[in-house]
Phi, psi and omega in degrees: 000335184239126174226129176232156182226070175282213192284325189274175179250020181283165178233155181218145176230142180231139179244128174287127182290107179246309177220146184299324179294323179293326177295312179300317182297313182291329175295318178298315178297318178300317178299318181298325183256003177076033180246129179288132178246125177257127180212178176211181182292157176304137177094350179288145179304119182301327180295325179289326177291318177298317178300315178299318180296319180293318177298319177300315181298317179298315181294332184251017177054043177275134185261001179209129175240126177253128180249118182272117178246036181306145179091000180267108179267140182295347180266352181263104187300318180296322179290323177295322177298324176298316179296317178300321178293318178301316179297316179298317184286319187269338182049066186295151174286324179230146176235000000 
């Protein structure tokens, strides 16, 4: 949901905490390809995790943050509200 392009050529990946196994899996993939993964425990507000990832990226001159919102169906109103909150909090350059 968030992509920025400052000065460096680094990459960043962020995972929305949905299931503990999915967090472990994306961290393993990130390690294999050299991409930092920012995550938190299951049940944490996804917008706060996204905010943390963006702050980490800014402090470390990361030029791209990817926010994974897997599992969000357009027919599930509560899940769509979570995405809307992520957009409000992160103010993405691209959607």
